[in-house]
PDB file of C-alpha atoms in Angstrom:
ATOM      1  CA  UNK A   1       0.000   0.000   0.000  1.00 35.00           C
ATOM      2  CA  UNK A   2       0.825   3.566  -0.201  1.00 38.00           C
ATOM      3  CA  UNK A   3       3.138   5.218   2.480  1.00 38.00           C
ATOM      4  CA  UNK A   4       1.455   8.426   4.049  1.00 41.00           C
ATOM      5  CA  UNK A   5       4.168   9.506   5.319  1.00 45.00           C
ATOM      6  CA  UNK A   6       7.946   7.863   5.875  1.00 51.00           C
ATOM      7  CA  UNK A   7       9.324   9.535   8.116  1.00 65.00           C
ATOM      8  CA  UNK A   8       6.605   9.992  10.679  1.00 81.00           C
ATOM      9  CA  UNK A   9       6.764   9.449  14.538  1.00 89.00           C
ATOM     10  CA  UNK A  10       5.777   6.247  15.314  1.00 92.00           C
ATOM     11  CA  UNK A  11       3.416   5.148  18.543  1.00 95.00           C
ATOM     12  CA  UNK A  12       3.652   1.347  19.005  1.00 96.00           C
ATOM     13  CA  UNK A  13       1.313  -0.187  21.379  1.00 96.00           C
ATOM     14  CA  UNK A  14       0.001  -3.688  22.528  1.00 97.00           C
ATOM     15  CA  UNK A  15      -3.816  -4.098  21.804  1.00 97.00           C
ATOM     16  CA  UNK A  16      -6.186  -3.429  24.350  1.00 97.00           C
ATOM     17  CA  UNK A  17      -3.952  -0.862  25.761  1.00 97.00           C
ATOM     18  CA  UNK A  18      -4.808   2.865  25.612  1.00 97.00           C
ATOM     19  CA  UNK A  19      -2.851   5.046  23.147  1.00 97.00           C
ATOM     20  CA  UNK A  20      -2.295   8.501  23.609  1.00 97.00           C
ATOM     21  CA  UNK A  21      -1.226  10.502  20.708  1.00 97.00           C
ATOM     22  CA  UNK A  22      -0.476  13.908  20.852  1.00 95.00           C
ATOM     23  CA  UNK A  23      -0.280  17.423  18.732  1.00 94.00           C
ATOM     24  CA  UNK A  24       1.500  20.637  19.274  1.00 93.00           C
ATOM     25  CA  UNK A  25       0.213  23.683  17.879  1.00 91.00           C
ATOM     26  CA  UNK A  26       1.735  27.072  17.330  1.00 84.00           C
ATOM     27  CA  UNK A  27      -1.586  29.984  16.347  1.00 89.00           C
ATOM     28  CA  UNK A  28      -2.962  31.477  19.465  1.00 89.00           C
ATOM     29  CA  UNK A  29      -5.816  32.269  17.472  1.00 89.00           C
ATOM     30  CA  UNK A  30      -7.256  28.419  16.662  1.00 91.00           C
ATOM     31  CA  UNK A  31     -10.592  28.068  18.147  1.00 90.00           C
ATOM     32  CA  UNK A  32     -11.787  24.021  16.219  1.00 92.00           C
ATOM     33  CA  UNK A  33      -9.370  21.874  16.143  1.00 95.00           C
ATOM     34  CA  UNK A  34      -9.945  17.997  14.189  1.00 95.00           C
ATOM     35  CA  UNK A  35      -8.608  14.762  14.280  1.00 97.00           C
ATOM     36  CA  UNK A  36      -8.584  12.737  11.632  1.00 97.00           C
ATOM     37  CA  UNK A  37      -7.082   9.327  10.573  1.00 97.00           C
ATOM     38  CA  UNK A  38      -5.824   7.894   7.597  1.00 96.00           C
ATOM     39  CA  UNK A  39      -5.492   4.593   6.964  1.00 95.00           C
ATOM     40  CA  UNK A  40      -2.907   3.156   3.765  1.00 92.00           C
ATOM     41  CA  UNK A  41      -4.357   3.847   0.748  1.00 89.00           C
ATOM     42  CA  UNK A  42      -7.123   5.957   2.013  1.00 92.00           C
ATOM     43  CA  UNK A  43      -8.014   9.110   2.370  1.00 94.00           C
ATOM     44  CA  UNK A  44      -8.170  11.065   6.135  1.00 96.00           C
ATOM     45  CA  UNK A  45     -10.962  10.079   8.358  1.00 96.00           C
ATOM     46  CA  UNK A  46     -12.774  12.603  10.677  1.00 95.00           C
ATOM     47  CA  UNK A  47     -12.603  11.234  13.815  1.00 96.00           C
ATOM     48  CA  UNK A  48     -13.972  13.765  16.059  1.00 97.00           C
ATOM     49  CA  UNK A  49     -13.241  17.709  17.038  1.00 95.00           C
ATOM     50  CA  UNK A  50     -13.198  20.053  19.671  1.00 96.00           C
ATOM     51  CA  UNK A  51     -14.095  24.052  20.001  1.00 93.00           C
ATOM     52  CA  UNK A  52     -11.809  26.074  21.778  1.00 93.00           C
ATOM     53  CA  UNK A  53     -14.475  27.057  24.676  1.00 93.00           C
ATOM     54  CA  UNK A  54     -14.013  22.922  25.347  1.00 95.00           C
ATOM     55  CA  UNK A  55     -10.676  21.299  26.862  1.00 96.00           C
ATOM     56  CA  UNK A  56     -12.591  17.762  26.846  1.00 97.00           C
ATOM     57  CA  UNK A  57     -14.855  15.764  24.625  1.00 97.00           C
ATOM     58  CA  UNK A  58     -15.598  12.307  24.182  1.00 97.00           C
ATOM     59  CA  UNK A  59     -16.341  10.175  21.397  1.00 95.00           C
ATOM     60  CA  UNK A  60     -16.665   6.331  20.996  1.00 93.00           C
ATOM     61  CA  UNK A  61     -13.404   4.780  22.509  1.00 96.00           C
ATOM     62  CA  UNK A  62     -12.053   8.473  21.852  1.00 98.00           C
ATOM     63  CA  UNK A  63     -11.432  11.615  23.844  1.00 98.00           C
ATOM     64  CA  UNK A  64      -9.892  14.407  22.449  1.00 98.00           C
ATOM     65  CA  UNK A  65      -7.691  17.078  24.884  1.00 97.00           C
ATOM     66  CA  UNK A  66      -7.015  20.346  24.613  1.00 97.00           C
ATOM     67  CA  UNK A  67      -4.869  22.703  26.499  1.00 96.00           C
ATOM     68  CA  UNK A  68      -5.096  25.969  25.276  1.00 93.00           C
ATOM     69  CA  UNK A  69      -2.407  27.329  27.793  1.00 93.00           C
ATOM     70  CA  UNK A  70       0.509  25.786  26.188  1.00 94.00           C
ATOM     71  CA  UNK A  71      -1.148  25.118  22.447  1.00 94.00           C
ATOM     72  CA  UNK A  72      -1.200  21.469  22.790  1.00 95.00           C
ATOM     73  CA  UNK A  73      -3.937  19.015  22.064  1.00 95.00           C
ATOM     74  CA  UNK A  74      -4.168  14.981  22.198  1.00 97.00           C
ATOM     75  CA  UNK A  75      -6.413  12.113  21.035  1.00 97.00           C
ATOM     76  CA  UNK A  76      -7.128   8.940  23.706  1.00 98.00           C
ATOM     77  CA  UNK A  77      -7.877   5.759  22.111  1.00 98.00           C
ATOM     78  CA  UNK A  78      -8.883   3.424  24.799  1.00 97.00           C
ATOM     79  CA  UNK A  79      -8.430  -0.797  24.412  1.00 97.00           C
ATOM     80  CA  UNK A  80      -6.608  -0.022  21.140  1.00 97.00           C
ATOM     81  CA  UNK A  81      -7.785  -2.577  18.372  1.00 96.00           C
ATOM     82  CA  UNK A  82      -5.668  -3.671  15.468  1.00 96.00           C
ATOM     83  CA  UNK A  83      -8.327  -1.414  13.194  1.00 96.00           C
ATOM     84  CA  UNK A  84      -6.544   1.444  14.790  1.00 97.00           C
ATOM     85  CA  UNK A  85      -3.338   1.099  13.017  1.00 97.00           C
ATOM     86  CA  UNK A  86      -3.108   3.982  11.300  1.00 97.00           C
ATOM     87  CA  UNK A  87      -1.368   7.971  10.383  1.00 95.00           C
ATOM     88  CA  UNK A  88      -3.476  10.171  12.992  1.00 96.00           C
ATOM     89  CA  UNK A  89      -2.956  13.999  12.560  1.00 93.00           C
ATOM     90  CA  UNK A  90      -4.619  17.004  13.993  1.00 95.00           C
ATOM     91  CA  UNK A  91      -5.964  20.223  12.297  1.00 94.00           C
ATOM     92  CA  UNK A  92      -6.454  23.391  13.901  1.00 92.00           C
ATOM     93  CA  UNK A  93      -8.351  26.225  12.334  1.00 89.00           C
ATOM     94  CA  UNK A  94      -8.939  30.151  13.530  1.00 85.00           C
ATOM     95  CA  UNK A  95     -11.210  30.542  10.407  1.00 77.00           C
ATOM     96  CA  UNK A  96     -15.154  30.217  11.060  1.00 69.00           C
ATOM     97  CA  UNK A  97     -15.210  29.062   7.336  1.00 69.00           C
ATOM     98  CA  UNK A  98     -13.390  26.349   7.778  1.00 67.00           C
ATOM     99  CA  UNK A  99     -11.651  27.412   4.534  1.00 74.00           C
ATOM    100  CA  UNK A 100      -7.620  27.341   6.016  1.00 83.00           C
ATOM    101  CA  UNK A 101      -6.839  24.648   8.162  1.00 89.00           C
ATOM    102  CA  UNK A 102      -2.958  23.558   9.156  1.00 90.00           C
ATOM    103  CA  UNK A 103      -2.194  20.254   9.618  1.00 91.00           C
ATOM    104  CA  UNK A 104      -0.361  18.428  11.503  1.00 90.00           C
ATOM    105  CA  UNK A 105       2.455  15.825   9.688  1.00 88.00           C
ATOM    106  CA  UNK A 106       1.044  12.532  11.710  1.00 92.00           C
ATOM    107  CA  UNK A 107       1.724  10.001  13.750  1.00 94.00           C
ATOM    108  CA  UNK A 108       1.985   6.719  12.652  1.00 95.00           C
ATOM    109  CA  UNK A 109       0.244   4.293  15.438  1.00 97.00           C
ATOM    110  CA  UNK A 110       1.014   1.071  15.436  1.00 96.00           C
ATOM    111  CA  UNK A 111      -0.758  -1.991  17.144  1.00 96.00           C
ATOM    112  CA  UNK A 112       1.218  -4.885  18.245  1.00 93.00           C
ATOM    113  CA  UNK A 113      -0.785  -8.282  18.599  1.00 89.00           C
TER     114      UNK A 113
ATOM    115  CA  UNK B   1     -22.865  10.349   5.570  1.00 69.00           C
ATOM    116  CA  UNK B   2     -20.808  12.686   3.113  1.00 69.00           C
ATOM    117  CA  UNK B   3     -19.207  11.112   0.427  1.00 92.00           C
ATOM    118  CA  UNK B   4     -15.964  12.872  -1.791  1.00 96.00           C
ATOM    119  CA  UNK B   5     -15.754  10.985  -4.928  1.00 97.00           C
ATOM    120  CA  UNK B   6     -12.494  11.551  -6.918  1.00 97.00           C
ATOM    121  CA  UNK B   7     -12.268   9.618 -10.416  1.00 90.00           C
ATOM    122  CA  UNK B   8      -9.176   7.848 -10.374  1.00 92.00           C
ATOM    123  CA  UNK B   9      -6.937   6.201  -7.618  1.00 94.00           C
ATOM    124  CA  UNK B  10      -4.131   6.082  -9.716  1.00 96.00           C
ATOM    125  CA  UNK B  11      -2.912   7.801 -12.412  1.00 96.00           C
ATOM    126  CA  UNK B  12       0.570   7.701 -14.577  1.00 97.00           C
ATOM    127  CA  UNK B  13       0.906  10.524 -17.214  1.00 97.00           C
ATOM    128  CA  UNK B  14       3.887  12.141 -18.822  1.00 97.00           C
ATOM    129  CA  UNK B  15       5.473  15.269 -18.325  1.00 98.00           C
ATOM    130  CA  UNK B  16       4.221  17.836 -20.593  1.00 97.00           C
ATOM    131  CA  UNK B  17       1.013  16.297 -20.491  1.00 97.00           C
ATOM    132  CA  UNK B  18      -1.975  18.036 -19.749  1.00 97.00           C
ATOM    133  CA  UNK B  19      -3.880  16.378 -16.697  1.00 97.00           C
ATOM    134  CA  UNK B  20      -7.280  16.771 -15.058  1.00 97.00           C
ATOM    135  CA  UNK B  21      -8.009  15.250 -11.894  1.00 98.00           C
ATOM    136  CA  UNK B  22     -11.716  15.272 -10.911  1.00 97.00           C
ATOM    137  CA  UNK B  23     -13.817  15.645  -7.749  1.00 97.00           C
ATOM    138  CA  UNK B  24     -17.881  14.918  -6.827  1.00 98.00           C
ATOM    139  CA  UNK B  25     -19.239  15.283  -3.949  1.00 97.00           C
ATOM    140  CA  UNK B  26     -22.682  14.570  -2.877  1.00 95.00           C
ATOM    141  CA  UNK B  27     -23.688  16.543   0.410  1.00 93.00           C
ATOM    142  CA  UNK B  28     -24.484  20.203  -0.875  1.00 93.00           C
ATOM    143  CA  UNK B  29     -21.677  21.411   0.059  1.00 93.00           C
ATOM    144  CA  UNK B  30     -20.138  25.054  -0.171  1.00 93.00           C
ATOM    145  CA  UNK B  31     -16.166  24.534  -0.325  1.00 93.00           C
ATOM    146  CA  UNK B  32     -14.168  22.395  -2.043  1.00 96.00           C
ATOM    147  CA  UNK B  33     -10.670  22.016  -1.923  1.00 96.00           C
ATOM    148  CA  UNK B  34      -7.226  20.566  -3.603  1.00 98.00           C
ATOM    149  CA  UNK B  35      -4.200  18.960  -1.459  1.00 97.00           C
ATOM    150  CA  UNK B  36      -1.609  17.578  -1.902  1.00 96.00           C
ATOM    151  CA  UNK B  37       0.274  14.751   0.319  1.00 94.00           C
ATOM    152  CA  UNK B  38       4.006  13.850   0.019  1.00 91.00           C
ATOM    153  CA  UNK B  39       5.768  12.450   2.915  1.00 85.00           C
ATOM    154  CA  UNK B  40       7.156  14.050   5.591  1.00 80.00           C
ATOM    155  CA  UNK B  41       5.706  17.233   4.290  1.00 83.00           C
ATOM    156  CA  UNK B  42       2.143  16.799   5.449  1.00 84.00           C
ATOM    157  CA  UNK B  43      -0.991  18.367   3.977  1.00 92.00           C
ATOM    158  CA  UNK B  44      -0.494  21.297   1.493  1.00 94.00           C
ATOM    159  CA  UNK B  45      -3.347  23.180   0.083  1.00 95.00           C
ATOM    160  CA  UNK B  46      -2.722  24.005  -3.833  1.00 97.00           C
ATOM    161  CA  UNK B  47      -6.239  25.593  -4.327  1.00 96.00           C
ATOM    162  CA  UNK B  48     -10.033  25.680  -2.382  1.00 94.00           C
ATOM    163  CA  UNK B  49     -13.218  27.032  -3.945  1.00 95.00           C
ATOM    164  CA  UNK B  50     -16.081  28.620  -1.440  1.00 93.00           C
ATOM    165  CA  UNK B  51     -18.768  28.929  -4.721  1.00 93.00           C
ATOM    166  CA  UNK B  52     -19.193  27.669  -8.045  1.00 95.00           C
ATOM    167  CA  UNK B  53     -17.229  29.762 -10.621  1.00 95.00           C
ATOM    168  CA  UNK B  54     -14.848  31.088  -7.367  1.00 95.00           C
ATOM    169  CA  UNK B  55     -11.555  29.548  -6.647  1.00 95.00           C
ATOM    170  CA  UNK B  56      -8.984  30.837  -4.088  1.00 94.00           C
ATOM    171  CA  UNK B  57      -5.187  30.051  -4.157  1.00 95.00           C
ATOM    172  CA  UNK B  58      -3.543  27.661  -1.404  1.00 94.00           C
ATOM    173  CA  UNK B  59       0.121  27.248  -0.253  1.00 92.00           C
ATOM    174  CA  UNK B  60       1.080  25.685  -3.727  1.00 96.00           C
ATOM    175  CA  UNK B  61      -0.888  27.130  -6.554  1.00 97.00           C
ATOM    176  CA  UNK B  62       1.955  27.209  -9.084  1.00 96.00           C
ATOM    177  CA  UNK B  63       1.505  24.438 -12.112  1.00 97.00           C
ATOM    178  CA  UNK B  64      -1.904  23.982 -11.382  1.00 98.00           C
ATOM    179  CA  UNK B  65      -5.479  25.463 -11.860  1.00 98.00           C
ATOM    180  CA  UNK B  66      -9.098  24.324 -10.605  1.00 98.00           C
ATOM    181  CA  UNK B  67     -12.462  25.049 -12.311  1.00 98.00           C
ATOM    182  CA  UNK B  68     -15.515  24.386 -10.717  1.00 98.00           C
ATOM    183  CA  UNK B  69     -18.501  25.071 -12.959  1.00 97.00           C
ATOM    184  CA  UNK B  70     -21.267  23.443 -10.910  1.00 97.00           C
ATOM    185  CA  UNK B  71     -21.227  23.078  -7.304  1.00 97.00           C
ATOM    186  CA  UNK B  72     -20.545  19.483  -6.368  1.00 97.00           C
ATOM    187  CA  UNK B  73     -17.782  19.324  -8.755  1.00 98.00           C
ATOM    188  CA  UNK B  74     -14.128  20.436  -8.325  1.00 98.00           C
ATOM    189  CA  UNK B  75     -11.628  19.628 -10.979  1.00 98.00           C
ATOM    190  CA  UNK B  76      -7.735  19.784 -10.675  1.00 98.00           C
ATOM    191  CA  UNK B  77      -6.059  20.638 -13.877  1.00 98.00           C
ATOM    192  CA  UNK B  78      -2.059  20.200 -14.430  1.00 97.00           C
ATOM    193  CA  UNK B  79      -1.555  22.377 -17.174  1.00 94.00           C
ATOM    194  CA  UNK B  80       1.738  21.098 -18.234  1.00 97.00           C
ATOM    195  CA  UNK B  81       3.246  17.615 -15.617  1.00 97.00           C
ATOM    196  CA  UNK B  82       6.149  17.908 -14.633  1.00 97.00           C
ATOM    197  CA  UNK B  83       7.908  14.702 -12.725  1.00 97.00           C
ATOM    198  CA  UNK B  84       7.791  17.465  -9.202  1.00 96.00           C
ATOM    199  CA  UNK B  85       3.675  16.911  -9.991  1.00 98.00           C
ATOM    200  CA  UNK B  86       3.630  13.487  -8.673  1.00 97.00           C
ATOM    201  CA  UNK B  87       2.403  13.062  -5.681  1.00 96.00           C
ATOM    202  CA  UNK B  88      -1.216  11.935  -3.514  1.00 96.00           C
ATOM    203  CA  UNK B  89      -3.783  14.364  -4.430  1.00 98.00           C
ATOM    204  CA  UNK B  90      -6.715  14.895  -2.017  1.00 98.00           C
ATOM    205  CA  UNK B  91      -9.895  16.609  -2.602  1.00 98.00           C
ATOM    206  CA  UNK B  92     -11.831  17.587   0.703  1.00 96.00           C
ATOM    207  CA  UNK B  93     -14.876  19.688   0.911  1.00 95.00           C
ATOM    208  CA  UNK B  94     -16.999  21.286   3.495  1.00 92.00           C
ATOM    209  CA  UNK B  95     -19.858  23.487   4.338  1.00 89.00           C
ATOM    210  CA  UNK B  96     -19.198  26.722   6.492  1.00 80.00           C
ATOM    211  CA  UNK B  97     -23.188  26.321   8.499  1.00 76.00           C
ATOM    212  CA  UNK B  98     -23.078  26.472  10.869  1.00 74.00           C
ATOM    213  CA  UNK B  99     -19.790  27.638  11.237  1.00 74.00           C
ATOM    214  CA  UNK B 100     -16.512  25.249  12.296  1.00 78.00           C
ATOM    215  CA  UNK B 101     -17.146  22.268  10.435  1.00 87.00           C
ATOM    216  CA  UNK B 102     -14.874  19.442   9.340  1.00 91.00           C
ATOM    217  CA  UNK B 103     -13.457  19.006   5.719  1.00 93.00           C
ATOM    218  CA  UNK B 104     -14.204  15.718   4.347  1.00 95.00           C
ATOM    219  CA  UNK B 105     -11.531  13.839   1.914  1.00 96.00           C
ATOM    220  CA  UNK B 106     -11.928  11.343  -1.007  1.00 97.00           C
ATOM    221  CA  UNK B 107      -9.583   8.514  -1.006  1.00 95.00           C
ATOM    222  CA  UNK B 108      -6.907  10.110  -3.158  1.00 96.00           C
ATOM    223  CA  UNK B 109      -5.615   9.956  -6.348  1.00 97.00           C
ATOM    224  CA  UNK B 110      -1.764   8.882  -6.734  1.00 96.00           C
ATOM    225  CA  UNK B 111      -0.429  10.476  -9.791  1.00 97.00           C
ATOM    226  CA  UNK B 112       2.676   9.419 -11.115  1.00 97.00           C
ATOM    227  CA  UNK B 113       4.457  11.650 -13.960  1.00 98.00           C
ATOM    228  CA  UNK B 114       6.908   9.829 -16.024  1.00 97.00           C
TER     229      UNK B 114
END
């Protein structure tokens, strides 16, 4: 398959652990911030997304973090599953639009058996 | 759920060619837009499009132009490949109401200029 990205960090964990994967950003100004997955050959996934008047939400077997203090923001995967290996990268956006997002360059998460 | 729709997966022109790489998608909605992927570089937007007939220029708009004449359809055009062209190409779209709302990609086309 396809290689999103080669040279990405790389999160290996055992399945049925919880994964943690995290995102630093750098614009004061983001207030919606995504993540998304991408599987080989595939394009990105939404996963789920946050407002900036939130530090916490929760999704299906994901929570999403965000501390606005230092610009950082991570994704919780809980009892990782082998369907989880995957790129994961986070978008952040100040523009109501949605129109100009930055994202992130990934993590590669891998699930060991 | 929204579906992005992009004709090919993968594509192998040659350079000097011109190329058009096309986009559907089937949820209304406003913007479209045109990325594309090469490792280690992440995401890069070449062009978006908030309205049929209106296209604004991304990170990368250099080689490349989009035309979007009705509104679920975005189209990529390489006016003349070059072998720097190839590369994933993602098309995302999204709407902007209410306001903050995710862009949704197509599966990607992999274009490969000989």
């Amino acid at each position: 398959g396809e290689s999103v990205g080669l040279h990405l960090p790389t999160l290996s964990v055992q399945e049925g652990d919880n994964s943690i994967i995290n995102c630093a950003y750098s614009n004061s100004a983001s207030d919606y911030f995504i993540w998304y997955k991408q599987e080989s050959g595939k394009g990105p996934q939404f996963i789920i997304d946050i407002r900036s008047n939130m530090d916490k939400r929760q999704g299906q077997r994901v929570t999403v973090l965000l501390n606005k203090t230092v610009k950082h923001l991570s994704l919780q995967i809980a009892a990782t599953q082998p369907g989880d290996s995957a790129v994961y990268f986070c978008a952040e956006t100040g523009d109501n639009y949605g129109q100009n997002f930055v994202f992130g360059p990934g993590t590669r998460l891998s699930v060991l058996p | 759920d929204v579906k992005v729709t992009q004709s090919s997966r993968y594509l192998v022109k040659r350079t000097g060619e011109k190329v058009f790489l096309e986009c559907v998608q089937d949820m209304d909605h406003e913007n479209m837009f045109w990325y594309r992927q090469d490792p280690g570089l992440g995401l890069r937007l070449i062009y978006f499009s908030y309205d049929v007939k209106m296209k604004e220029k991304g990170d990368i708009p250099e080689g490349y132009s989009v035309s979007r004449e009705k509104k679920e359809r975005f189209s990529l055009i390489l006016e003349s490949a070059s072998t720097n062209q190839t590369s994933m190409y993602l098309c995302a779209s999204s709407t902007d109401s209410p306001f903050n709302q995710p862009q949704h990609f197509g599966d990607g086309t992999r274009l490969s200029i000989l």
